Structure formats: structure tokens, C-alpha cells
């Protein structure tokens, strides 16, 4: 999942009043299964009726601006705009590198990392997740975020389909996309497993008790336990919709596919590609060709609006 940011008009040549576009009738539906947008501005897609919803995530650092001091105004505005345009929303509180700096003053060790993923700065910082101080602040932040979601007007709250359980880097099941420069902060697979699974029951209760489904992103071994302990969970099954003939399709079918084919569960895939409007619409059909064998019914693409640039895609 990625954060949806407020667009700047600094480079616009025409800054007139925002034109309100009519909501396509096909989006006035109680069904949220279909094509969603993961990266992109939903306001650019109002007229694209096949788009059901989008991700709007909140960075912890943008919200808890000081220890116990929260500001949800920009986030609430994004949610209200999306719902007014007929979109469903999946949301999350981003942690990891999106954690606020004040947590380090509160006693959380800061881990310096050498990036191992393209697109990141060569070096970046993240919290040490095994710190008891971090875990306490982390769970407190999720509880505050959940309470805020619950306090939203029913018309907005009812459009929030799920809240992703964020643990580490970008929502992936890993502490970071990098290597600690100080080996004392290395986190083994067993340590990460113990951290995520020990806090999962609290996270499940935090969101589900407020009336929200939890979306998990992890391997099948953990998922089988999570969906058992957190009934009604949704899961991320991204690989099957990244492209045709991806590795381990059969394993995904036998693993996550069983959960996705179980009544009451919803599974989300996502594309690795970038689409303009036309290709995004065609990709809706591709997504429905790729997804049924694992029963992925919420399929997220990356949208952009520059129609003049040739579409880049891998399908």
C-alpha cells in the first residue's frame, strides 16, 4: 500500500475552481469487488466508472506530530473527497520509515540502514521494532487511529472496506528494505515472526472491535493462523496479479487460494505496472483473467493521467 498525497497546484497554468464531475452510475453500488487504484489521485478517475476504490494511507509521522498530539485534518479531507466521488477506501497507518522522529527522543533506538531496494535514498532510518518502548507506542498509535476511524461520520466510515495491518516497510512483511549498518540491530526471521504474531491479536481486536476488517500481508503459514484468530480478515495476494505466469502460481493457488475461495473472505491483488486511463480499463479485464484461480476480487493498479506518454505495462 502507498500513501495517497494531496496534489499541489504549484505547476498548474490554470487554477480555477475545481469542477465537480458526476459520479458514474456503475459506482453507486454496494459491491466493492473490482478494479482499485493503489498509486494515483482518485480525483483524476472520477469519470472512470469501472474504478471501485483506492488506497488512502496515513503516515504516522504526519498524524502524531508530537507524543500524543494528533492531527487528522489532511487525512480526513482526503477520505471525504474520495467518498463524495463514490469511491470505496482501503486505509492504513504507515509505520517503519514513516514513524515520527519524536519516538527516538522517547527512547526507541534509531536504526541506520543501507538501502537494498531501488528508489530509496542510499541510507535511511527506521525504528528498532523489538524495542518494548517502540511496541508500546506502536500499539497506542494504532488504537488512536482506529478510534478516529470509528468516530468518522457513518457515510465515510461505511466506505472503509478494510484497514491493513502495517508492521514494517511499506506494508511488506519485513522490517525494512535495507541492511542495518550496526549489526546489533539485525532482526532474524524468527524474531520478526515473534514480533508480528505476538502483536497480531491486539491489532485484530483494535480494528475489528471498531467495526473494521483487517487486511493482512504475509506468508501462508502465518495467514492460516491469522484468519483463524481474526475471523473475517481480508488478505493480500499480490503476486498472482503482478503479471502472467509469475513464479509459484500453483503454490499460491494451493495456499492463499484456499482462503480466497472461502466464503466471507476477500483477497486483494496488485499490479506492478503503470497505466494510463485506457490501459487501466483494459487491465481490468486482464486482472479478472489472472485472478479467479486464486479468487482475488479486489485488484489494484497504478494509474496516471498523462495520456500523451505511451503506456508502460507488463501484460
PDB file of C-alpha atoms in Angstrom:
ATOM      1  CA  UNK A   1       0.000   0.000   0.000  1.00  0.00           C
ATOM      2  CA  UNK A   2       1.176   3.515  -0.659  1.00  0.00           C
ATOM      3  CA  UNK A   3       0.084   6.837   0.719  1.00  0.00           C
ATOM      4  CA  UNK A   4      -2.158   8.992  -1.450  1.00  0.00           C
ATOM      5  CA  UNK A   5      -0.847  12.545  -1.216  1.00  0.00           C
ATOM      6  CA  UNK A   6      -2.616  15.857  -1.718  1.00  0.00           C
ATOM      7  CA  UNK A   7      -1.745  17.197  -5.153  1.00  0.00           C
ATOM      8  CA  UNK A   8      -0.010  20.531  -5.441  1.00  0.00           C
ATOM      9  CA  UNK A   9      -1.259  23.109  -7.913  1.00  0.00           C
ATOM     10  CA  UNK A  10       2.082  24.910  -7.998  1.00  0.00           C
ATOM     11  CA  UNK A  11       2.783  23.908 -11.573  1.00  0.00           C
ATOM     12  CA  UNK A  12      -0.732  24.306 -12.940  1.00  0.00           C
ATOM     13  CA  UNK A  13      -1.285  27.014 -15.525  1.00  0.00           C
ATOM     14  CA  UNK A  14      -4.995  27.085 -14.852  1.00  0.00           C
ATOM     15  CA  UNK A  15      -6.050  27.200 -11.219  1.00  0.00           C
ATOM     16  CA  UNK A  16      -9.753  27.862 -11.493  1.00  0.00           C
ATOM     17  CA  UNK A  17     -12.419  26.440  -9.261  1.00  0.00           C
ATOM     18  CA  UNK A  18     -12.477  22.672  -9.009  1.00  0.00           C
ATOM     19  CA  UNK A  19     -15.095  21.215 -11.336  1.00  0.00           C
ATOM     20  CA  UNK A  20     -17.400  18.685  -9.723  1.00  0.00           C
ATOM     21  CA  UNK A  21     -17.825  15.683 -12.002  1.00  0.00           C
ATOM     22  CA  UNK A  22     -20.918  13.480 -11.817  1.00  0.00           C
ATOM     23  CA  UNK A  23     -20.437  10.065 -10.220  1.00  0.00           C
ATOM     24  CA  UNK A  24     -20.808   7.312 -12.846  1.00  0.00           C
ATOM     25  CA  UNK A  25     -23.909   5.242 -12.071  1.00  0.00           C
ATOM     26  CA  UNK A  26     -21.950   1.982 -12.045  1.00  0.00           C
ATOM     27  CA  UNK A  27     -20.009   3.221  -8.993  1.00  0.00           C
ATOM     28  CA  UNK A  28     -23.212   3.677  -6.988  1.00  0.00           C
ATOM     29  CA  UNK A  29     -23.044   0.086  -5.857  1.00  0.00           C
ATOM     30  CA  UNK A  30     -22.816  -1.878  -2.642  1.00  0.00           C
ATOM     31  CA  UNK A  31     -20.239  -4.119  -4.347  1.00  0.00           C
ATOM     32  CA  UNK A  32     -16.610  -3.070  -3.885  1.00  0.00           C
ATOM     33  CA  UNK A  33     -15.018  -6.003  -5.725  1.00  0.00           C
ATOM     34  CA  UNK A  34     -13.285  -4.970  -8.930  1.00  0.00           C
ATOM     35  CA  UNK A  35     -10.536  -2.603 -10.017  1.00  0.00           C
ATOM     36  CA  UNK A  36      -8.980  -0.246  -7.494  1.00  0.00           C
ATOM     37  CA  UNK A  37      -6.126   2.251  -7.728  1.00  0.00           C
ATOM     38  CA  UNK A  38      -3.130   1.912  -5.484  1.00  0.00           C
ATOM     39  CA  UNK A  39      -0.962   4.789  -6.733  1.00  0.00           C
ATOM     40  CA  UNK A  40      -2.587   7.858  -8.186  1.00  0.00           C
ATOM     41  CA  UNK A  41      -5.028  10.634  -7.404  1.00  0.00           C
ATOM     42  CA  UNK A  42      -8.594   9.364  -7.219  1.00  0.00           C
ATOM     43  CA  UNK A  43      -9.922  12.772  -8.261  1.00  0.00           C
ATOM     44  CA  UNK A  44      -8.394  12.144 -11.690  1.00  0.00           C
ATOM     45  CA  UNK A  45     -10.501   8.987 -12.038  1.00  0.00           C
ATOM     46  CA  UNK A  46     -13.965  10.183 -11.104  1.00  0.00           C
ATOM     47  CA  UNK A  47     -15.304   9.637 -14.616  1.00  0.00           C
ATOM     48  CA  UNK A  48     -13.842   6.117 -14.822  1.00  0.00           C
ATOM     49  CA  UNK A  49     -16.810   4.181 -13.513  1.00  0.00           C
ATOM     50  CA  UNK A  50     -15.055   0.814 -13.511  1.00  0.00           C
ATOM     51  CA  UNK A  51     -12.709   2.006 -10.729  1.00  0.00           C
ATOM     52  CA  UNK A  52     -14.292   0.971  -7.422  1.00  0.00           C
ATOM     53  CA  UNK A  53     -11.888   2.470  -4.910  1.00  0.00           C
ATOM     54  CA  UNK A  54      -8.380   3.328  -3.850  1.00  0.00           C
ATOM     55  CA  UNK A  55      -5.818   3.241  -1.083  1.00  0.00           C
ATOM     56  CA  UNK A  56      -5.567   6.215   1.252  1.00  0.00           C
ATOM     57  CA  UNK A  57      -2.917   5.554   3.867  1.00  0.00           C
ATOM     58  CA  UNK A  58      -1.742   7.888   6.590  1.00  0.00           C
ATOM     59  CA  UNK A  59       1.893   8.262   7.596  1.00  0.00           C
ATOM     60  CA  UNK A  60       2.322   8.015  11.342  1.00  0.00           C
ATOM     61  CA  UNK A  61       4.767  10.939  11.208  1.00  0.00           C
ATOM     62  CA  UNK A  62       2.159  13.148   9.522  1.00  0.00           C
ATOM     63  CA  UNK A  63      -0.522  12.354  12.075  1.00  0.00           C
ATOM     64  CA  UNK A  64       1.053  12.070  15.521  1.00  0.00           C
ATOM     65  CA  UNK A  65       3.086  15.252  15.248  1.00  0.00           C
ATOM     66  CA  UNK A  66       4.155  15.062  18.878  1.00  0.00           C
ATOM     67  CA  UNK A  67       3.935  12.480  21.628  1.00  0.00           C
ATOM     68  CA  UNK A  68       0.162  12.061  21.981  1.00  0.00           C
ATOM     69  CA  UNK A  69      -0.574  15.068  19.726  1.00  0.00           C
ATOM     70  CA  UNK A  70      -2.587  14.096  16.650  1.00  0.00           C
ATOM     71  CA  UNK A  71      -3.702  15.968  13.546  1.00  0.00           C
ATOM     72  CA  UNK A  72      -6.046  14.133  11.180  1.00  0.00           C
ATOM     73  CA  UNK A  73      -7.268  17.142   9.175  1.00  0.00           C
ATOM     74  CA  UNK A  74      -5.487  16.463   5.856  1.00  0.00           C
ATOM     75  CA  UNK A  75      -6.310  12.751   6.051  1.00  0.00           C
ATOM     76  CA  UNK A  76      -9.979  13.395   6.804  1.00  0.00           C
ATOM     77  CA  UNK A  77     -10.170  15.720   3.819  1.00  0.00           C
ATOM     78  CA  UNK A  78      -8.806  13.011   1.509  1.00  0.00           C
ATOM     79  CA  UNK A  79     -11.299  10.468   2.839  1.00  0.00           C
ATOM     80  CA  UNK A  80     -14.215  12.865   2.476  1.00  0.00           C
ATOM     81  CA  UNK A  81     -13.241  13.725  -1.108  1.00  0.00           C
ATOM     82  CA  UNK A  82     -12.918  10.063  -2.110  1.00  0.00           C
ATOM     83  CA  UNK A  83     -16.271   9.110  -0.588  1.00  0.00           C
ATOM     84  CA  UNK A  84     -18.015  12.114  -2.134  1.00  0.00           C
ATOM     85  CA  UNK A  85     -16.785  10.848  -5.508  1.00  0.00           C
ATOM     86  CA  UNK A  86     -18.300   7.421  -4.862  1.00  0.00           C
ATOM     87  CA  UNK A  87     -15.090   5.533  -4.120  1.00  0.00           C
ATOM     88  CA  UNK A  88     -14.516   2.832  -1.550  1.00  0.00           C
ATOM     89  CA  UNK A  89     -11.348   3.101   0.526  1.00  0.00           C
ATOM     90  CA  UNK A  90      -8.746   0.796   1.984  1.00  0.00           C
ATOM     91  CA  UNK A  91      -6.607   2.526   4.586  1.00  0.00           C
ATOM     92  CA  UNK A  92      -3.703   2.014   6.986  1.00  0.00           C
ATOM     93  CA  UNK A  93      -1.362   3.778   9.346  1.00  0.00           C
ATOM     94  CA  UNK A  94       2.092   3.606   7.767  1.00  0.00           C
ATOM     95  CA  UNK A  95       4.918   2.852  10.210  1.00  0.00           C
ATOM     96  CA  UNK A  96       8.565   1.856   9.666  1.00  0.00           C
ATOM     97  CA  UNK A  97      10.338   4.737   7.923  1.00  0.00           C
ATOM     98  CA  UNK A  98       7.066   6.678   8.276  1.00  0.00           C
ATOM     99  CA  UNK A  99       7.405   6.729  12.061  1.00  0.00           C
ATOM    100  CA  UNK A 100       7.707  10.176  13.702  1.00  0.00           C
ATOM    101  CA  UNK A 101      11.122  11.407  14.828  1.00  0.00           C
ATOM    102  CA  UNK A 102       9.938  12.095  18.361  1.00  0.00           C
ATOM    103  CA  UNK A 103       9.801   8.367  19.128  1.00  0.00           C
ATOM    104  CA  UNK A 104      13.608   8.339  19.173  1.00  0.00           C
ATOM    105  CA  UNK A 105      13.639  11.025  21.848  1.00  0.00           C
ATOM    106  CA  UNK A 106      11.196   8.819  23.766  1.00  0.00           C
ATOM    107  CA  UNK A 107      13.754   6.011  23.894  1.00  0.00           C
ATOM    108  CA  UNK A 108      13.258   3.994  20.698  1.00  0.00           C
ATOM    109  CA  UNK A 109      16.613   3.075  19.120  1.00  0.00           C
ATOM    110  CA  UNK A 110      17.082   4.570  15.644  1.00  0.00           C
ATOM    111  CA  UNK A 111      18.440   2.065  13.118  1.00  0.00           C
ATOM    112  CA  UNK A 112      20.578   3.384  10.270  1.00  0.00           C
ATOM    113  CA  UNK A 113      20.080   1.263   7.157  1.00  0.00           C
ATOM    114  CA  UNK A 114      21.798   0.858   3.831  1.00  0.00           C
ATOM    115  CA  UNK A 115      19.060   0.599   1.223  1.00  0.00           C
ATOM    116  CA  UNK A 116      18.570  -2.652  -0.657  1.00  0.00           C
ATOM    117  CA  UNK A 117      15.615  -1.509  -2.773  1.00  0.00           C
ATOM    118  CA  UNK A 118      15.630   0.741  -5.822  1.00  0.00           C
ATOM    119  CA  UNK A 119      14.042   4.140  -5.372  1.00  0.00           C
ATOM    120  CA  UNK A 120      15.173   4.688  -1.796  1.00  0.00           C
ATOM    121  CA  UNK A 121      17.942   7.018  -0.641  1.00  0.00           C
ATOM    122  CA  UNK A 122      21.267   5.186  -0.176  1.00  0.00           C
ATOM    123  CA  UNK A 123      20.799   5.394   3.588  1.00  0.00           C
ATOM    124  CA  UNK A 124      17.671   5.857   5.691  1.00  0.00           C
ATOM    125  CA  UNK A 125      16.449   5.404   9.262  1.00  0.00           C
ATOM    126  CA  UNK A 126      13.806   3.190  10.851  1.00  0.00           C
ATOM    127  CA  UNK A 127      12.871   2.247  14.408  1.00  0.00           C
ATOM    128  CA  UNK A 128      14.112  -0.854  16.158  1.00  0.00           C
ATOM    129  CA  UNK A 129      10.906  -2.862  16.249  1.00  0.00           C
ATOM    130  CA  UNK A 130      11.973  -5.172  19.078  1.00  0.00           C
ATOM    131  CA  UNK A 131      12.215  -2.254  21.499  1.00  0.00           C
ATOM    132  CA  UNK A 132       9.497  -2.511  24.133  1.00  0.00           C
ATOM    133  CA  UNK A 133       9.137   1.269  24.019  1.00  0.00           C
ATOM    134  CA  UNK A 134       8.525   1.120  20.285  1.00  0.00           C
ATOM    135  CA  UNK A 135       5.964  -1.646  20.581  1.00  0.00           C
ATOM    136  CA  UNK A 136       4.051   0.266  23.237  1.00  0.00           C
ATOM    137  CA  UNK A 137       3.978   3.462  21.146  1.00  0.00           C
ATOM    138  CA  UNK A 138       3.152   1.489  18.003  1.00  0.00           C
ATOM    139  CA  UNK A 139       0.123  -0.236  19.505  1.00  0.00           C
ATOM    140  CA  UNK A 140      -1.023   3.003  21.131  1.00  0.00           C
ATOM    141  CA  UNK A 141      -0.857   4.742  17.735  1.00  0.00           C
ATOM    142  CA  UNK A 142      -2.927   2.020  16.066  1.00  0.00           C
ATOM    143  CA  UNK A 143      -5.536   2.284  18.811  1.00  0.00           C
ATOM    144  CA  UNK A 144      -5.770   6.055  18.346  1.00  0.00           C
ATOM    145  CA  UNK A 145      -6.023   5.652  14.578  1.00  0.00           C
ATOM    146  CA  UNK A 146      -8.772   3.058  14.962  1.00  0.00           C
ATOM    147  CA  UNK A 147     -10.694   5.257  17.407  1.00  0.00           C
ATOM    148  CA  UNK A 148     -10.509   8.112  14.919  1.00  0.00           C
ATOM    149  CA  UNK A 149     -11.824   5.955  12.077  1.00  0.00           C
ATOM    150  CA  UNK A 150     -14.678   4.851  14.293  1.00  0.00           C
ATOM    151  CA  UNK A 151     -15.532   8.487  15.032  1.00  0.00           C
ATOM    152  CA  UNK A 152     -15.946   9.407  11.358  1.00  0.00           C
ATOM    153  CA  UNK A 153     -19.437  10.144  10.012  1.00  0.00           C
ATOM    154  CA  UNK A 154     -21.283   6.930   9.062  1.00  0.00           C
ATOM    155  CA  UNK A 155     -21.305   7.857   5.363  1.00  0.00           C
ATOM    156  CA  UNK A 156     -17.499   7.915   5.356  1.00  0.00           C
ATOM    157  CA  UNK A 157     -16.879   5.142   7.855  1.00  0.00           C
ATOM    158  CA  UNK A 158     -19.127   2.826   5.859  1.00  0.00           C
ATOM    159  CA  UNK A 159     -16.947   3.207   2.781  1.00  0.00           C
ATOM    160  CA  UNK A 160     -13.798   1.967   4.552  1.00  0.00           C
ATOM    161  CA  UNK A 161     -13.564  -1.610   3.328  1.00  0.00           C
ATOM    162  CA  UNK A 162     -10.508  -2.681   5.326  1.00  0.00           C
ATOM    163  CA  UNK A 163      -7.542  -1.454   7.336  1.00  0.00           C
ATOM    164  CA  UNK A 164      -4.211  -3.042   6.501  1.00  0.00           C
ATOM    165  CA  UNK A 165      -2.126  -4.234   9.435  1.00  0.00           C
ATOM    166  CA  UNK A 166       1.183  -2.416   8.929  1.00  0.00           C
ATOM    167  CA  UNK A 167       4.270  -3.701  10.682  1.00  0.00           C
ATOM    168  CA  UNK A 168       7.404  -2.675   8.822  1.00  0.00           C
ATOM    169  CA  UNK A 169       8.495  -1.277   5.498  1.00  0.00           C
ATOM    170  CA  UNK A 170       5.726  -0.112   3.104  1.00  0.00           C
ATOM    171  CA  UNK A 171       3.316  -2.748   4.381  1.00  0.00           C
ATOM    172  CA  UNK A 172       5.514  -5.626   3.272  1.00  0.00           C
ATOM    173  CA  UNK A 173       6.143  -8.443   5.729  1.00  0.00           C
ATOM    174  CA  UNK A 174       9.674  -7.305   6.512  1.00  0.00           C
ATOM    175  CA  UNK A 175      11.197  -4.846   8.984  1.00  0.00           C
ATOM    176  CA  UNK A 176      12.959  -2.866   6.280  1.00  0.00           C
ATOM    177  CA  UNK A 177      14.207  -2.897   2.720  1.00  0.00           C
ATOM    178  CA  UNK A 178      17.773  -2.436   3.790  1.00  0.00           C
ATOM    179  CA  UNK A 179      20.618  -3.702   5.974  1.00  0.00           C
ATOM    180  CA  UNK A 180      21.443  -2.210   9.395  1.00  0.00           C
ATOM    181  CA  UNK A 181      24.846  -0.544   9.447  1.00  0.00           C
ATOM    182  CA  UNK A 182      25.145  -1.668  13.074  1.00  0.00           C
ATOM    183  CA  UNK A 183      24.796  -5.494  13.271  1.00  0.00           C
ATOM    184  CA  UNK A 184      23.366  -5.331  16.790  1.00  0.00           C
ATOM    185  CA  UNK A 185      20.085  -4.227  15.213  1.00  0.00           C
ATOM    186  CA  UNK A 186      19.759  -7.154  12.817  1.00  0.00           C
ATOM    187  CA  UNK A 187      16.357  -8.808  13.177  1.00  0.00           C
ATOM    188  CA  UNK A 188      16.191 -12.513  12.384  1.00  0.00           C
ATOM    189  CA  UNK A 189      13.230 -14.182  10.695  1.00  0.00           C
ATOM    190  CA  UNK A 190      12.282 -15.815  13.997  1.00  0.00           C
ATOM    191  CA  UNK A 191      12.436 -12.514  15.852  1.00  0.00           C
ATOM    192  CA  UNK A 192      10.297 -10.823  13.215  1.00  0.00           C
ATOM    193  CA  UNK A 193       7.811 -13.684  13.301  1.00  0.00           C
ATOM    194  CA  UNK A 194       7.560 -13.445  17.089  1.00  0.00           C
ATOM    195  CA  UNK A 195       7.017  -9.670  16.933  1.00  0.00           C
ATOM    196  CA  UNK A 196       4.315  -9.749  14.280  1.00  0.00           C
ATOM    197  CA  UNK A 197       2.430 -12.747  15.585  1.00  0.00           C
ATOM    198  CA  UNK A 198       2.574 -11.676  19.226  1.00  0.00           C
ATOM    199  CA  UNK A 199       1.019  -8.304  18.403  1.00  0.00           C
ATOM    200  CA  UNK A 200      -1.476  -9.615  15.830  1.00  0.00           C
ATOM    201  CA  UNK A 201      -4.260 -10.430  18.340  1.00  0.00           C
ATOM    202  CA  UNK A 202      -4.099  -6.879  19.711  1.00  0.00           C
ATOM    203  CA  UNK A 203      -4.175  -5.404  16.204  1.00  0.00           C
ATOM    204  CA  UNK A 204      -7.099  -7.626  15.246  1.00  0.00           C
ATOM    205  CA  UNK A 205      -9.062  -6.511  18.313  1.00  0.00           C
ATOM    206  CA  UNK A 206      -8.104  -2.856  17.811  1.00  0.00           C
ATOM    207  CA  UNK A 207      -9.654  -2.689  14.345  1.00  0.00           C
ATOM    208  CA  UNK A 208     -12.359  -5.358  14.437  1.00  0.00           C
ATOM    209  CA  UNK A 209     -13.849  -4.063  17.684  1.00  0.00           C
ATOM    210  CA  UNK A 210     -14.266  -0.708  15.918  1.00  0.00           C
ATOM    211  CA  UNK A 211     -16.111  -2.409  13.071  1.00  0.00           C
ATOM    212  CA  UNK A 212     -13.311  -2.659  10.504  1.00  0.00           C
ATOM    213  CA  UNK A 213     -11.936  -5.663   8.670  1.00  0.00           C
ATOM    214  CA  UNK A 214      -8.200  -6.265   8.957  1.00  0.00           C
ATOM    215  CA  UNK A 215      -6.139  -6.910   5.831  1.00  0.00           C
ATOM    216  CA  UNK A 216      -3.003  -8.996   6.377  1.00  0.00           C
ATOM    217  CA  UNK A 217       0.025  -9.273   4.099  1.00  0.00           C
ATOM    218  CA  UNK A 218       2.216 -12.234   4.958  1.00  0.00           C
ATOM    219  CA  UNK A 219       3.008 -15.821   4.018  1.00  0.00           C
ATOM    220  CA  UNK A 220       0.515 -18.656   4.016  1.00  0.00           C
ATOM    221  CA  UNK A 221       1.781 -20.189   7.265  1.00  0.00           C
ATOM    222  CA  UNK A 222       1.088 -17.016   9.210  1.00  0.00           C
ATOM    223  CA  UNK A 223      -2.103 -16.285   7.285  1.00  0.00           C
ATOM    224  CA  UNK A 224      -3.705 -19.596   8.237  1.00  0.00           C
ATOM    225  CA  UNK A 225      -3.218 -18.713  11.881  1.00  0.00           C
ATOM    226  CA  UNK A 226      -4.246 -15.074  11.429  1.00  0.00           C
ATOM    227  CA  UNK A 227      -7.535 -15.794   9.676  1.00  0.00           C
ATOM    228  CA  UNK A 228      -8.308 -18.403  12.308  1.00  0.00           C
ATOM    229  CA  UNK A 229      -7.620 -15.995  15.180  1.00  0.00           C
ATOM    230  CA  UNK A 230      -9.106 -12.946  13.435  1.00  0.00           C
ATOM    231  CA  UNK A 231     -12.346 -14.051  11.729  1.00  0.00           C
ATOM    232  CA  UNK A 232     -13.451 -12.032   8.728  1.00  0.00           C
ATOM    233  CA  UNK A 233      -9.943 -10.959   7.798  1.00  0.00           C
ATOM    234  CA  UNK A 234      -9.024  -9.939   4.274  1.00  0.00           C
ATOM    235  CA  UNK A 235      -5.687 -10.874   2.766  1.00  0.00           C
ATOM    236  CA  UNK A 236      -3.256  -9.560   0.205  1.00  0.00           C
ATOM    237  CA  UNK A 237      -2.389 -11.987  -2.594  1.00  0.00           C
ATOM    238  CA  UNK A 238      -0.390  -9.629  -4.745  1.00  0.00           C
ATOM    239  CA  UNK A 239       1.867 -11.933  -6.703  1.00  0.00           C
ATOM    240  CA  UNK A 240      -0.841 -13.589  -8.778  1.00  0.00           C
ATOM    241  CA  UNK A 241      -1.802 -10.266 -10.365  1.00  0.00           C
ATOM    242  CA  UNK A 242       1.688  -8.871 -10.903  1.00  0.00           C
ATOM    243  CA  UNK A 243       1.849 -10.371 -14.394  1.00  0.00           C
ATOM    244  CA  UNK A 244       1.201 -13.527 -16.416  1.00  0.00           C
ATOM    245  CA  UNK A 245       2.874 -16.760 -15.361  1.00  0.00           C
ATOM    246  CA  UNK A 246       4.544 -15.442 -12.230  1.00  0.00           C
ATOM    247  CA  UNK A 247       6.569 -17.801 -10.075  1.00  0.00           C
ATOM    248  CA  UNK A 248       4.784 -20.019  -7.564  1.00  0.00           C
ATOM    249  CA  UNK A 249       1.297 -19.590  -9.037  1.00  0.00           C
ATOM    250  CA  UNK A 250       0.451 -23.194  -8.169  1.00  0.00           C
ATOM    251  CA  UNK A 251       1.679 -22.720  -4.612  1.00  0.00           C
ATOM    252  CA  UNK A 252      -0.441 -19.583  -4.288  1.00  0.00           C
ATOM    253  CA  UNK A 253      -3.474 -21.474  -5.541  1.00  0.00           C
ATOM    254  CA  UNK A 254      -2.965 -24.266  -3.006  1.00  0.00           C
ATOM    255  CA  UNK A 255      -2.180 -21.831  -0.197  1.00  0.00           C
ATOM    256  CA  UNK A 256      -3.789 -18.395  -0.288  1.00  0.00           C
ATOM    257  CA  UNK A 257      -6.219 -19.627  -2.940  1.00  0.00           C
ATOM    258  CA  UNK A 258      -7.950 -21.853  -0.417  1.00  0.00           C
ATOM    259  CA  UNK A 259      -8.574 -18.894   1.851  1.00  0.00           C
ATOM    260  CA  UNK A 260      -9.669 -16.660  -1.006  1.00  0.00           C
ATOM    261  CA  UNK A 261     -12.174 -19.274  -2.184  1.00  0.00           C
ATOM    262  CA  UNK A 262     -13.719 -19.439   1.286  1.00  0.00           C
ATOM    263  CA  UNK A 263     -16.980 -17.544   1.647  1.00  0.00           C
ATOM    264  CA  UNK A 264     -16.651 -14.359   3.638  1.00  0.00           C
ATOM    265  CA  UNK A 265     -13.051 -13.612   2.711  1.00  0.00           C
ATOM    266  CA  UNK A 266     -11.833 -11.020   0.226  1.00  0.00           C
ATOM    267  CA  UNK A 267      -8.396 -11.085  -1.372  1.00  0.00           C
ATOM    268  CA  UNK A 268      -6.549  -8.189  -2.913  1.00  0.00           C
ATOM    269  CA  UNK A 269      -4.020  -8.377  -5.741  1.00  0.00           C
ATOM    270  CA  UNK A 270      -1.969  -5.612  -7.268  1.00  0.00           C
ATOM    271  CA  UNK A 271      -0.192  -4.849 -10.492  1.00  0.00           C
ATOM    272  CA  UNK A 272       3.472  -3.912 -10.809  1.00  0.00           C
ATOM    273  CA  UNK A 273       2.678  -1.800 -13.846  1.00  0.00           C
ATOM    274  CA  UNK A 274       1.821   1.825 -14.538  1.00  0.00           C
ATOM    275  CA  UNK A 275      -1.257   2.582 -16.626  1.00  0.00           C
ATOM    276  CA  UNK A 276      -2.934   5.453 -18.338  1.00  0.00           C
ATOM    277  CA  UNK A 277      -6.725   5.511 -18.332  1.00  0.00           C
ATOM    278  CA  UNK A 278      -7.189   3.329 -21.391  1.00  0.00           C
ATOM    279  CA  UNK A 279      -4.733   0.663 -20.327  1.00  0.00           C
ATOM    280  CA  UNK A 280      -6.096   0.674 -16.779  1.00  0.00           C
ATOM    281  CA  UNK A 281      -9.566  -0.089 -18.139  1.00  0.00           C
ATOM    282  CA  UNK A 282      -8.229  -2.890 -20.328  1.00  0.00           C
ATOM    283  CA  UNK A 283      -6.220  -4.181 -17.398  1.00  0.00           C
ATOM    284  CA  UNK A 284      -9.482  -4.649 -15.526  1.00  0.00           C
ATOM    285  CA  UNK A 285     -10.229  -7.494 -17.900  1.00  0.00           C
ATOM    286  CA  UNK A 286      -6.679  -8.839 -17.609  1.00  0.00           C
ATOM    287  CA  UNK A 287      -6.954  -8.741 -13.836  1.00  0.00           C
ATOM    288  CA  UNK A 288     -10.126 -10.799 -13.961  1.00  0.00           C
ATOM    289  CA  UNK A 289      -8.377 -13.331 -16.190  1.00  0.00           C
ATOM    290  CA  UNK A 290      -5.428 -13.631 -13.820  1.00  0.00           C
ATOM    291  CA  UNK A 291      -7.226 -13.523 -10.527  1.00  0.00           C
ATOM    292  CA  UNK A 292     -10.057 -16.099 -10.458  1.00  0.00           C
ATOM    293  CA  UNK A 293      -7.854 -19.150  -9.961  1.00  0.00           C
ATOM    294  CA  UNK A 294      -6.831 -17.685  -6.603  1.00  0.00           C
ATOM    295  CA  UNK A 295     -10.145 -15.786  -6.189  1.00  0.00           C
ATOM    296  CA  UNK A 296      -8.598 -12.331  -5.995  1.00  0.00           C
ATOM    297  CA  UNK A 297     -11.576  -9.974  -6.197  1.00  0.00           C
ATOM    298  CA  UNK A 298     -10.008  -6.599  -5.371  1.00  0.00           C
ATOM    299  CA  UNK A 299      -7.364  -5.750  -7.928  1.00  0.00           C
ATOM    300  CA  UNK A 300      -5.201  -2.636  -7.543  1.00  0.00           C
ATOM    301  CA  UNK A 301      -3.430  -0.904 -10.418  1.00  0.00           C
ATOM    302  CA  UNK A 302      -1.125   2.084 -10.637  1.00  0.00           C
ATOM    303  CA  UNK A 303      -2.836   4.910 -12.523  1.00  0.00           C
ATOM    304  CA  UNK A 304      -1.548   8.105 -14.037  1.00  0.00           C
ATOM    305  CA  UNK A 305      -3.159  10.798 -16.124  1.00  0.00           C
ATOM    306  CA  UNK A 306      -0.527  11.673 -18.731  1.00  0.00           C
ATOM    307  CA  UNK A 307      -2.336  10.356 -21.798  1.00  0.00           C
ATOM    308  CA  UNK A 308       0.406  11.577 -24.159  1.00  0.00           C
ATOM    309  CA  UNK A 309       3.026   9.259 -22.649  1.00  0.00           C
ATOM    310  CA  UNK A 310       2.939   5.723 -24.113  1.00  0.00           C
ATOM    311  CA  UNK A 311       1.579   3.256 -21.542  1.00  0.00           C
ATOM    312  CA  UNK A 312       4.123   1.123 -19.733  1.00  0.00           C
ATOM    313  CA  UNK A 313       2.830  -2.256 -18.728  1.00  0.00           C
ATOM    314  CA  UNK A 314       3.925  -5.849 -18.368  1.00  0.00           C
ATOM    315  CA  UNK A 315       0.849  -7.722 -19.568  1.00  0.00           C
TER     316      UNK A 315
END
